[in-house]
Coordinates of C-alpha atoms in Angstrom, one line a residue:
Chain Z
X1 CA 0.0 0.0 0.0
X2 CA 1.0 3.3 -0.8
X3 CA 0.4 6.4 1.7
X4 CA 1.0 10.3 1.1
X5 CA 2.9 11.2 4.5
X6 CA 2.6 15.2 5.3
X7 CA 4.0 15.0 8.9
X8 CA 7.8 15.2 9.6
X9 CA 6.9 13.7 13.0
X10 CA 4.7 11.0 11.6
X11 CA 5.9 7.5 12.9
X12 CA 5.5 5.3 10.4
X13 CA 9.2 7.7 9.2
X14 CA 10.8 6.5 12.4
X15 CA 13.0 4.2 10.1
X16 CA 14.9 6.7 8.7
X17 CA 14.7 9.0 11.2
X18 CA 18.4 10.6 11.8
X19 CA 20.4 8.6 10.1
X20 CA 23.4 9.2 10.5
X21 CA 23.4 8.8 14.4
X22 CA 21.3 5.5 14.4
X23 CA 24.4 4.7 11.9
X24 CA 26.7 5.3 14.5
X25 CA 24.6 3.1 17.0
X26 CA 26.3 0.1 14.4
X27 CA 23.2 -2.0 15.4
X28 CA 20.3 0.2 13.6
X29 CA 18.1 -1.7 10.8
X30 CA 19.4 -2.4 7.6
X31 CA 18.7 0.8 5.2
X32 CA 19.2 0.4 1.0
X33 CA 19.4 3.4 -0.9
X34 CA 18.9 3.5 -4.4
X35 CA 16.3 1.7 -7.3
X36 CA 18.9 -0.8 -7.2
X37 CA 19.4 -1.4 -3.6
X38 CA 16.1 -1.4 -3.2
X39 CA 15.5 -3.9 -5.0
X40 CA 18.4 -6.1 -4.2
X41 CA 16.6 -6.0 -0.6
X42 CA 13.5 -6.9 -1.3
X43 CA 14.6 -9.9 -2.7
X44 CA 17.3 -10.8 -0.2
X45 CA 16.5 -12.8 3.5
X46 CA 16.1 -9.5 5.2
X47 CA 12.2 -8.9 6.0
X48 CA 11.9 -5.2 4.2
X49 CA 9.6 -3.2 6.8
X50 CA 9.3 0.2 4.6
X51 CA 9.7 1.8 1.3
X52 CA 10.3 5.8 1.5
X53 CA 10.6 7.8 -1.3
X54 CA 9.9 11.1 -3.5
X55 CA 6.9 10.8 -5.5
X56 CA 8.7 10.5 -8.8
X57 CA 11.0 8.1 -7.4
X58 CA 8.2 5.9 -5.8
X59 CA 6.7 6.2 -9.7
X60 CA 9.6 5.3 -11.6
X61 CA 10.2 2.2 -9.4
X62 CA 6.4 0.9 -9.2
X63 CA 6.2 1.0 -13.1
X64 CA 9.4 -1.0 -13.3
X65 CA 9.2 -3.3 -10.3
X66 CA 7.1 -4.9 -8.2
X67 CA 6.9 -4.4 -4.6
X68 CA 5.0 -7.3 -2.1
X69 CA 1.3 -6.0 -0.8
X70 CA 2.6 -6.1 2.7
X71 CA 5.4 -3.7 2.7
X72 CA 4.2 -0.5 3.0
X73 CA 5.5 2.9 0.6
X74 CA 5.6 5.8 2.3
X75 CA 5.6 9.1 -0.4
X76 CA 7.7 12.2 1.5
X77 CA 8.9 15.5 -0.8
X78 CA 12.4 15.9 -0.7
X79 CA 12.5 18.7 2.1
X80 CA 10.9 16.1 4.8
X81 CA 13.2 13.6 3.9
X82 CA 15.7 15.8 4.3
X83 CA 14.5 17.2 7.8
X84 CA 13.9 13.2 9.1
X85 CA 17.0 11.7 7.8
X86 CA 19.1 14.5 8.8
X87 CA 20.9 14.9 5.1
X88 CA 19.8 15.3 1.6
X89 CA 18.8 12.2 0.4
X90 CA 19.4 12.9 -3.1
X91 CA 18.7 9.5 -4.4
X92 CA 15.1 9.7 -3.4
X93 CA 14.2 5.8 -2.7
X94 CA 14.7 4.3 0.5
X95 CA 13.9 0.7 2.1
X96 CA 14.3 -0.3 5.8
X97 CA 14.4 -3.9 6.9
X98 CA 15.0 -5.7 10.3
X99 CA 18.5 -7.4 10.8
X100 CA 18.9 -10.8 11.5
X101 CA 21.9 -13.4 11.0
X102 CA 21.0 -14.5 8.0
X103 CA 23.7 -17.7 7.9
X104 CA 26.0 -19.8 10.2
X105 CA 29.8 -20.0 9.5
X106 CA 28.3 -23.5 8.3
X107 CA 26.1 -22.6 6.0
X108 CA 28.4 -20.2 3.9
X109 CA 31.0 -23.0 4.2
X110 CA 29.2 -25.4 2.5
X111 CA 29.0 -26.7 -0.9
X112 CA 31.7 -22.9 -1.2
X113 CA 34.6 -22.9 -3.8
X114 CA 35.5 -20.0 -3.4
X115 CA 35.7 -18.1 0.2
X116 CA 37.3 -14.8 1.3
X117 CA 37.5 -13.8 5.2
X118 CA 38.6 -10.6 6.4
X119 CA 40.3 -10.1 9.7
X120 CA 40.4 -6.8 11.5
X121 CA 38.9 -4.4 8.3
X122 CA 37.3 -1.5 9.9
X123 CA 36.3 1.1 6.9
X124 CA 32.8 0.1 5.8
X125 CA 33.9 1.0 2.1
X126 CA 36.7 -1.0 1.9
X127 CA 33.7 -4.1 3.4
X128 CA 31.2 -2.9 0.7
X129 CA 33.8 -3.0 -2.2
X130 CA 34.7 -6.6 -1.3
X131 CA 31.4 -7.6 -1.2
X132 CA 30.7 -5.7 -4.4
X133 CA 33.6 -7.6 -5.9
X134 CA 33.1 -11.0 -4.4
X135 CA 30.0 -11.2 -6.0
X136 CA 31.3 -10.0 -9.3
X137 CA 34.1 -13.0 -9.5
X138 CA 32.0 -15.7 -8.6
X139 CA 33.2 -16.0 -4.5
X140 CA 30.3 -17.9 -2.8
X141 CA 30.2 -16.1 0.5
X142 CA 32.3 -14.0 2.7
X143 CA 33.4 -15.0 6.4
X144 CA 34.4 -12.3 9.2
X145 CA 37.3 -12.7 11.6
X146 CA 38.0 -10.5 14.6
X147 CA 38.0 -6.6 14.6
X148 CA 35.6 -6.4 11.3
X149 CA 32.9 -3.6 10.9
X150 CA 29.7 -3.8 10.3
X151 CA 28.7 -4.7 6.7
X152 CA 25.4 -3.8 6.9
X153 CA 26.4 -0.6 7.7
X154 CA 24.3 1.9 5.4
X155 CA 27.9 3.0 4.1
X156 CA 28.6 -0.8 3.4
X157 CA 25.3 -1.8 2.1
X158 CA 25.7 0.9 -0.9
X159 CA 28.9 0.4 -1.8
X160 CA 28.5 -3.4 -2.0
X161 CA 25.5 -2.5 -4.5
X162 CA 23.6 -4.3 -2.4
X163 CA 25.5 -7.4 -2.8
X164 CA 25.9 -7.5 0.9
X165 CA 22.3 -8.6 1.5
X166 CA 22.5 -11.7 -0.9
X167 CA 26.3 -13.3 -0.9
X168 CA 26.2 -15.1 2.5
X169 CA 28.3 -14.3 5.0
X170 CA 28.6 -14.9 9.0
X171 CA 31.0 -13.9 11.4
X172 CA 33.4 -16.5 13.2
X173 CA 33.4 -15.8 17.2
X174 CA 36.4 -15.2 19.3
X175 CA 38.7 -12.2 19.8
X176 CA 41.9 -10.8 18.5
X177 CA 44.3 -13.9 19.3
X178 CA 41.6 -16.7 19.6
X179 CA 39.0 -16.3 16.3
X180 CA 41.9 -18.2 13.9
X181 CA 41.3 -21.7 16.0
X182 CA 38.0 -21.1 14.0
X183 CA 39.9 -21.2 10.4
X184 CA 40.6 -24.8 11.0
X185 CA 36.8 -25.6 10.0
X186 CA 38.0 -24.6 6.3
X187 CA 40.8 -26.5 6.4
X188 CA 38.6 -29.4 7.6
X189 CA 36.3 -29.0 4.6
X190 CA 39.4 -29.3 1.9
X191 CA 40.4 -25.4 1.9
X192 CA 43.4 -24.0 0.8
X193 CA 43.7 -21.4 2.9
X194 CA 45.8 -18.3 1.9
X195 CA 47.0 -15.2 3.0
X196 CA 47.0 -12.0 1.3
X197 CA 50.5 -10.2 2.5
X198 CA 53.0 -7.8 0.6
X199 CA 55.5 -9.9 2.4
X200 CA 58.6 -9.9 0.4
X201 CA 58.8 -14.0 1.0
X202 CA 55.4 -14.7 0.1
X203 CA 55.1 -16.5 -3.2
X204 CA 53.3 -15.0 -6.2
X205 CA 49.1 -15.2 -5.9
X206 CA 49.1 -17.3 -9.2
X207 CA 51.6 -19.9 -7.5
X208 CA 49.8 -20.1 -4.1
X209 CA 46.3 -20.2 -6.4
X210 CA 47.6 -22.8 -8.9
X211 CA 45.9 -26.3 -8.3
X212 CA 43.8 -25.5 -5.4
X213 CA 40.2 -27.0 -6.0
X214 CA 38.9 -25.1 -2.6
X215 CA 40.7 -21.7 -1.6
X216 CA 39.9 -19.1 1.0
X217 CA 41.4 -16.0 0.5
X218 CA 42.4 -14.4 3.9
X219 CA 42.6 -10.1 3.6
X220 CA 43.5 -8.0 6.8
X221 CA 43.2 -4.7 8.5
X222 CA 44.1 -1.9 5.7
X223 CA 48.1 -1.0 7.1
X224 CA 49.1 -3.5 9.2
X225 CA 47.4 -6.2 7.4
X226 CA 46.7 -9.8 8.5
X227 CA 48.2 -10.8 12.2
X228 CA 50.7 -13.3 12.5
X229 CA 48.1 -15.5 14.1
X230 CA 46.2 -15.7 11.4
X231 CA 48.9 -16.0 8.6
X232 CA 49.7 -19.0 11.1
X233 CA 47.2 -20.8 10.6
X234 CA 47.0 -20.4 6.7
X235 CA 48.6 -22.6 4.5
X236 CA 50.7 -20.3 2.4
X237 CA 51.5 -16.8 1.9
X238 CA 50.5 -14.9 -1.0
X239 CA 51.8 -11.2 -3.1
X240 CA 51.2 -9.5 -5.4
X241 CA 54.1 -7.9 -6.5
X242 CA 55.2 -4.0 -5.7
X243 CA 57.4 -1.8 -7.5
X244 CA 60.3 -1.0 -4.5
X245 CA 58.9 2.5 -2.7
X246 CA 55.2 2.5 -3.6
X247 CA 52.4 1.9 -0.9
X248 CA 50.9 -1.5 -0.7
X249 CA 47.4 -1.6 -2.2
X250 CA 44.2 -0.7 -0.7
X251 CA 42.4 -4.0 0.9
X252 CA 39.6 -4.0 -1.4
X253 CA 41.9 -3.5 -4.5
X254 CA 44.1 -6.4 -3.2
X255 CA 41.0 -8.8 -2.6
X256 CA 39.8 -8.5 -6.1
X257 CA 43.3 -8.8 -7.7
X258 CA 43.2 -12.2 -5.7
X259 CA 39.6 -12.9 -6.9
X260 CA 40.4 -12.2 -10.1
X261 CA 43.4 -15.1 -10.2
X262 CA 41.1 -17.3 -8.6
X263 CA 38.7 -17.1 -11.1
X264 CA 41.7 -17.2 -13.5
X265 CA 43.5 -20.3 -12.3
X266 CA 40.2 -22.1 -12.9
X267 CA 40.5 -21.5 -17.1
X268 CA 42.2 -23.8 -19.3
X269 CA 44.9 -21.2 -19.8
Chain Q
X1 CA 63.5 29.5 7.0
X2 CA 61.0 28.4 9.6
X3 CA 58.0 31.4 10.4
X4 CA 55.4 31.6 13.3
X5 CA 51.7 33.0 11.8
X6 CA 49.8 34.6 14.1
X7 CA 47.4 36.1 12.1
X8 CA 44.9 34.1 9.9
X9 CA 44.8 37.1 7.7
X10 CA 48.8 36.8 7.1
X11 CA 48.7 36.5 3.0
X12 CA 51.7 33.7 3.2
X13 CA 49.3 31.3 4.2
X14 CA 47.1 32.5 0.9
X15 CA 47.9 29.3 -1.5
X16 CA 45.9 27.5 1.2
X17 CA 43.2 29.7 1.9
X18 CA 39.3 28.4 1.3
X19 CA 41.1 25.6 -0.5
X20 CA 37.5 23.6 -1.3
X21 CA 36.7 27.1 -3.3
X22 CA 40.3 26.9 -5.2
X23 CA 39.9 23.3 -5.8
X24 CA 36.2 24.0 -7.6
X25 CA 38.1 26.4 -9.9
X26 CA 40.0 23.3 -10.8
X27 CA 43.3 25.5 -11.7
X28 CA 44.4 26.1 -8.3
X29 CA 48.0 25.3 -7.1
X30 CA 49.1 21.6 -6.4
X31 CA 48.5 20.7 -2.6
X32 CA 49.8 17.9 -1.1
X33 CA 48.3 16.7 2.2
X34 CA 50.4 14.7 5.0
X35 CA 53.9 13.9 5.5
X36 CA 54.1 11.2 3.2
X37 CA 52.6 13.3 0.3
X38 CA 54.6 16.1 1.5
X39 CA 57.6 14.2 1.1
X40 CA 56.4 13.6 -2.7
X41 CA 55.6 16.9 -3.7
X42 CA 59.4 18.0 -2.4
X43 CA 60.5 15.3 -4.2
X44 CA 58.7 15.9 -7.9
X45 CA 59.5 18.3 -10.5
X46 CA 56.1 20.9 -9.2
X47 CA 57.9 23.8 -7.6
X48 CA 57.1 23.9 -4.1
X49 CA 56.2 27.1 -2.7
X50 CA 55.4 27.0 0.7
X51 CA 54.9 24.3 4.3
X52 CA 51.9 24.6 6.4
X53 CA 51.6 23.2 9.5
X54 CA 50.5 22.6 13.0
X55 CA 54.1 22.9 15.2
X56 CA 54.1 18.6 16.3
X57 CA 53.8 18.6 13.0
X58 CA 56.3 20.1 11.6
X59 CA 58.4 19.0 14.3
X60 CA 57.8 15.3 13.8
X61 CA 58.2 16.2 9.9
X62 CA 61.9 18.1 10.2
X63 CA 63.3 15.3 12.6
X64 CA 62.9 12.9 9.8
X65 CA 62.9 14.8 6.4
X66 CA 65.6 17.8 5.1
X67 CA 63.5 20.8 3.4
X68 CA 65.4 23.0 0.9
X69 CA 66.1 26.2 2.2
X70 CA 64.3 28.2 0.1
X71 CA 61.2 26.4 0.8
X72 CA 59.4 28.2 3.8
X73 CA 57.9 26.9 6.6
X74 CA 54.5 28.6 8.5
X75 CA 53.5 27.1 11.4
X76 CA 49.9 27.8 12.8
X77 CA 47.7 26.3 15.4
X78 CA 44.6 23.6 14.8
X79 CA 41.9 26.8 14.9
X80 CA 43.9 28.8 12.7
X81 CA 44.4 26.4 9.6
X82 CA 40.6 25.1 10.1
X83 CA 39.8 28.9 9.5
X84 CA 42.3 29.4 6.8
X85 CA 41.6 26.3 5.2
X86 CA 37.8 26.5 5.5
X87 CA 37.7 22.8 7.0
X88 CA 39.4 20.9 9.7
X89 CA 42.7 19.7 8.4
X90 CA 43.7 17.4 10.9
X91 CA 46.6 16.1 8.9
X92 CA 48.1 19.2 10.2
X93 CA 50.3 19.5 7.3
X94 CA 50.1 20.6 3.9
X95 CA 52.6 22.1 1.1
X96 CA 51.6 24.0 -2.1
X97 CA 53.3 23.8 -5.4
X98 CA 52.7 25.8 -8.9
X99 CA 51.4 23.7 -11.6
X100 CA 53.3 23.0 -14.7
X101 CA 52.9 20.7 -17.6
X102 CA 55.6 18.4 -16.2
X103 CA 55.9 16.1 -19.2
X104 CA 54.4 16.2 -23.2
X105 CA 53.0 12.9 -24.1
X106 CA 56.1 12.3 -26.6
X107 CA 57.9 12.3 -22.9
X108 CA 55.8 9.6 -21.5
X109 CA 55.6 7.1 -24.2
X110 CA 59.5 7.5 -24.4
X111 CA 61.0 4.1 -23.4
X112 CA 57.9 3.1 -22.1
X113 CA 56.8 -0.8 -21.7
X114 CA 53.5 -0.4 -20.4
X115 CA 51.0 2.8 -20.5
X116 CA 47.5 3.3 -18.8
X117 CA 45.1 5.5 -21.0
X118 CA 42.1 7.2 -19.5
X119 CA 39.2 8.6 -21.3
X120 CA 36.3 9.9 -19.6
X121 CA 36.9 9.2 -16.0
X122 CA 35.8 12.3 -14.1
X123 CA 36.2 11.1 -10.4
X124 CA 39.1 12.5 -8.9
X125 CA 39.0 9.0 -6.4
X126 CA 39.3 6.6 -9.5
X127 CA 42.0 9.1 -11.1
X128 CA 44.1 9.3 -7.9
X129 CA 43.6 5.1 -7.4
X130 CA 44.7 4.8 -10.4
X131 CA 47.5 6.8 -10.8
X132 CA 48.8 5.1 -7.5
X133 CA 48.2 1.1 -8.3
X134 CA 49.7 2.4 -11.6
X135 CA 52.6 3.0 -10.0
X136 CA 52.8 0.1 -7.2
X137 CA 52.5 -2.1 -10.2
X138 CA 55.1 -1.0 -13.1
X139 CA 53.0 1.2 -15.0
X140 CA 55.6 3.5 -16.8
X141 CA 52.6 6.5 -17.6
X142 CA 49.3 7.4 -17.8
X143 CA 47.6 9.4 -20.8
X144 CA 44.5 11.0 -20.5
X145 CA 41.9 11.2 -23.1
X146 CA 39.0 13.6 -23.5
X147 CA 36.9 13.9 -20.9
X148 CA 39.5 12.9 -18.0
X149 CA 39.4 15.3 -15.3
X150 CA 42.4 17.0 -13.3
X151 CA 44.9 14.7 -11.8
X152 CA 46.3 17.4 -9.8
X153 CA 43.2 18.3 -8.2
X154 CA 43.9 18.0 -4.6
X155 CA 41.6 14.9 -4.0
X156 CA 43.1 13.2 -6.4
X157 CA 46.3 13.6 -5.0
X158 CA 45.6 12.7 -1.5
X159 CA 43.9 9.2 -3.1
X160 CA 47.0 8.6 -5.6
X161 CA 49.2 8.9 -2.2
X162 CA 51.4 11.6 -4.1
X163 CA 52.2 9.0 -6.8
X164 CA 50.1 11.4 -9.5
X165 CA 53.2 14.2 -8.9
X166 CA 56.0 11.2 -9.8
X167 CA 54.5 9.1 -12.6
X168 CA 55.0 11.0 -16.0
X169 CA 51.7 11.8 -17.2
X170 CA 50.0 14.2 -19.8
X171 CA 46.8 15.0 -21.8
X172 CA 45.9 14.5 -25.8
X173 CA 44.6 16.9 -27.4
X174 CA 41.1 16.9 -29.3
X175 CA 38.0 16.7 -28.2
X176 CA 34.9 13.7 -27.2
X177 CA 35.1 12.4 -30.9
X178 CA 38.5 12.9 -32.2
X179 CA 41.2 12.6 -29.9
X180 CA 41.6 8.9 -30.0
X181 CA 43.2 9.7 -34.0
X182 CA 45.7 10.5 -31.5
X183 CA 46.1 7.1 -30.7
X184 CA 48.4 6.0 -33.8
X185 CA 51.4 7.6 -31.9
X186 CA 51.4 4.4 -29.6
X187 CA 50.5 2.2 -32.2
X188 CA 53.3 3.9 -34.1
X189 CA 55.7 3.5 -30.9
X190 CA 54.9 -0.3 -31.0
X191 CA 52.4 -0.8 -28.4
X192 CA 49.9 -3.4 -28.1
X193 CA 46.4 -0.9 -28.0
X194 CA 44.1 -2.7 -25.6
X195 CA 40.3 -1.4 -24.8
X196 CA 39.0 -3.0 -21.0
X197 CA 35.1 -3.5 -21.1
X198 CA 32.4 -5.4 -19.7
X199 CA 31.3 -6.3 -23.7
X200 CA 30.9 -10.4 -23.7
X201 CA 32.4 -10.5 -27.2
X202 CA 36.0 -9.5 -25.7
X203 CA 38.4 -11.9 -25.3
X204 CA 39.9 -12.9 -21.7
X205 CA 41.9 -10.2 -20.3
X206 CA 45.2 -12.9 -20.3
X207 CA 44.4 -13.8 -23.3
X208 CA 44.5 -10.2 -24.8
X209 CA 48.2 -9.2 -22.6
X210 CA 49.5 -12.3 -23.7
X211 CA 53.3 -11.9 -25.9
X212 CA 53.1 -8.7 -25.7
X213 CA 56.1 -6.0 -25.8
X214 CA 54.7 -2.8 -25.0
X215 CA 51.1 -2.7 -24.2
X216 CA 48.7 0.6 -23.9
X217 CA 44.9 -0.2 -21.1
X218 CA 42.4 1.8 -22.6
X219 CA 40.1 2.3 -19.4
X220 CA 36.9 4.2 -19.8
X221 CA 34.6 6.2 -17.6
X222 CA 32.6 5.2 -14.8
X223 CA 29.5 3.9 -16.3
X224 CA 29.4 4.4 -20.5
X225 CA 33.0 2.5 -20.4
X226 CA 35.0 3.3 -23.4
X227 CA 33.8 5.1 -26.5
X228 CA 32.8 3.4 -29.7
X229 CA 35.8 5.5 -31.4
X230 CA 38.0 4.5 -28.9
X231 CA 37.8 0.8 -28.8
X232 CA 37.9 1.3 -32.6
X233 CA 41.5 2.6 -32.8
X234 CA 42.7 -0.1 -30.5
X235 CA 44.2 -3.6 -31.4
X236 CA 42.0 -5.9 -28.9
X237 CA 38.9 -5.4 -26.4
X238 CA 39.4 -7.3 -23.1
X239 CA 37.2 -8.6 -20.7
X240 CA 37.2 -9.3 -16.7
X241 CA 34.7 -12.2 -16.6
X242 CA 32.1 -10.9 -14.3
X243 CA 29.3 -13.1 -12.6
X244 CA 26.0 -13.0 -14.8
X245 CA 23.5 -10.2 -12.4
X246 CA 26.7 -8.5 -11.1
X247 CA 27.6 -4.9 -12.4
X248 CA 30.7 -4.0 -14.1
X249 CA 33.8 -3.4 -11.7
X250 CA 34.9 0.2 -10.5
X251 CA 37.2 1.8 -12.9
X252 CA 40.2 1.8 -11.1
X253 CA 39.6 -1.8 -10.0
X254 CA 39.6 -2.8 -13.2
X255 CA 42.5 -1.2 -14.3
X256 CA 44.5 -2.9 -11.3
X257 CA 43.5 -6.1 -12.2
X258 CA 45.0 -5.1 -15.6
X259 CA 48.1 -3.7 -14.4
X260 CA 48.1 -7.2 -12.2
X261 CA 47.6 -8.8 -15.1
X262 CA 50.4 -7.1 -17.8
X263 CA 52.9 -7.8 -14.8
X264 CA 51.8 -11.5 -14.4
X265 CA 52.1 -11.8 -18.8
X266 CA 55.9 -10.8 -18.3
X267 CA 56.3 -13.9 -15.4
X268 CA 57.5 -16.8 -16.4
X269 CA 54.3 -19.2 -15.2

């Protein structure tokens, strides 16, 4: 159903109601921006509670799209949206939808070629550009070591393209020094397990990728990059080579490199 | 010489005064943000004309770096460079430099093995990535196309980690529908002309690299990829396989996995 709101204060906007603080909370619901987002939510696990949206918006979408009788679409102008979010919202088209933990460390595991766990990556873009390009180069589902943001973050959530609400993903438990013990349920399940360093005596990506019929791809914190622990309890070390006296590369840029060879090592070539 | 500012009006702190207003002109001076950038912009052929900086700062800076004498160095508080500035600059050090045409684009395809060609990318982010996974991964130059916005802009020096003021780059001439006639100059010089895009008809990005000498990525702008024109003057169009449903990489993550890629086709494996 579709409702005309006129009322800043009106609760049925309470979703997306100062966004930027119940961002900061890290635990709000999960908010997609966007025609595409949108959409990528509606059809992803997460129950959508609300659509909210400038009239032109609402009217692009509905005549491209359909949208399930029991969510409701809430029409705002631009200026309300602006006072209840708390920013312009330029894109026009919003959906809210309740959190949950979609899958088990067991359930992305399974039946996965391809895996790539992050340890200790804070910046929600860097988290949303692995997603994005996960799901680009065919990796089955993304796991989530110690010190990891959020990545359904609102930040994450659009730069993943949505992706983050349908690759599956879960998060192993333990802290800083104990969450690796965890890594040896990939190795049980016929994982090569490798580490993304810049590690002068690491061996080339292709090498460490060559052969491997499962491989999870290990990616750390942007600067320090992976701990010892968990490099420990990888099988091999992996680098892409750097000219001498330029800066190692961004996480997300790394992680899709090493996608990319994955998907590479797989062709007849 | 070292100088203590007490006055925000002072007019030697004027190359970095309002600096989001001289960066919209696009033609301000080249600023480099941060110690590390710093360093750079000493290091490069832009003439540097001034230090700014909070006095840790500076401090921290001196006790590990030499500055040419006649280079000088202001020092101002927190408050007074946010007000200068017009924003909070809590890298709390900054240095300016005049612009030049540094190199002509005879200059960068000199004794060049492999080039980076940009045409319509107009985010300074994916110039600045580019232009420094360009040169973490022995890309000799990058030529920019019509349509390409500044590299020097200051965002796009911050992103690029200073790597935009050492990598010879420089602009063709012509405009949206001609400039790629200027083209023949790297087919002339022996290069390999290769167009990146999405298109299903290309051939495997490997495939495409593969034997050759000098090579020239074509990468296009965010969205529209490469022209028609373009991709015509070029030798071969090459593809990242991407997952059916998924969209087409970032710009600059494509063009890493290309520079990946040219470094990998010169490995023996």
């Amino acid at each position: 159903m579709r409702y005309v709101i006129e009322d800043v204060n009106d609760p049925r906007l309470d979703d997306v109601r100062n966004l930027k603080k119940s961002d900061a909370h890290g635990e709000g619901l999960v908010i997609g921006e966007g025609p595409i987002i949108v959409e990528r939510l509606l059809a992803s696990a997460y129950p959508t509670r609300c659509i909210v949206g400038f009239k032109a918006k609402i009217d692009t979408y509905l005549s491209q799209h359909e949208v399930p009788d029991d969510v409701p679409i809430y029409e705002v102008t631009r200026d309300m949206l602006t006072e209840v979010a708390g920013f312009d919202m330029h894109r026009g088209l919003l959906a809210s939808a309740d959190r949950l933990d979609a899958w088990s460390v067991d359930e992305v595991i399974e039946g996965a070629q391809t895996l790539v766990v992050m340890e200790g990556v804070g910046d929600h873009e860097n988290i949303g550009g692995i997603f994005r390009n996960a799901a680009g180069m065919d990796v089955d589902g993304v796991l989530l070591g110690s010190g990891t943001a959020d990545p359904l973050y609102r930040r994450s959530v659009r730069v993943s393209m949505g992706h983050v609400l349908r690759l599956p993903w879960a998060r192993f438990e333990g802290g800083y020094t104990n969450w690796q013990h965890k890594l040896a349920k990939l190795s049980d399940a016929g994982f090569r397990l490798v580490s993304l360093t810049p590690s002068e005596d690491a061996v080339h990506l292709a090498q460490a990728l060559k052969g491997a019929e499962k491989v999870a791809l290990l990616v750390g914190a942007e600067g320090p990059g992976l701990t010892e622990h968990a490099m420990k309890a990888t099988d091999v070390r992996a680098r892409i080579p750097m000219a001498p006296g330029t800066d190692s590369l961004n996480v997300a840029t790394s992680a899709a490199i090493a996608f990319y060879e994955r998907q590479r090592s797989l062709l007849d070539f």
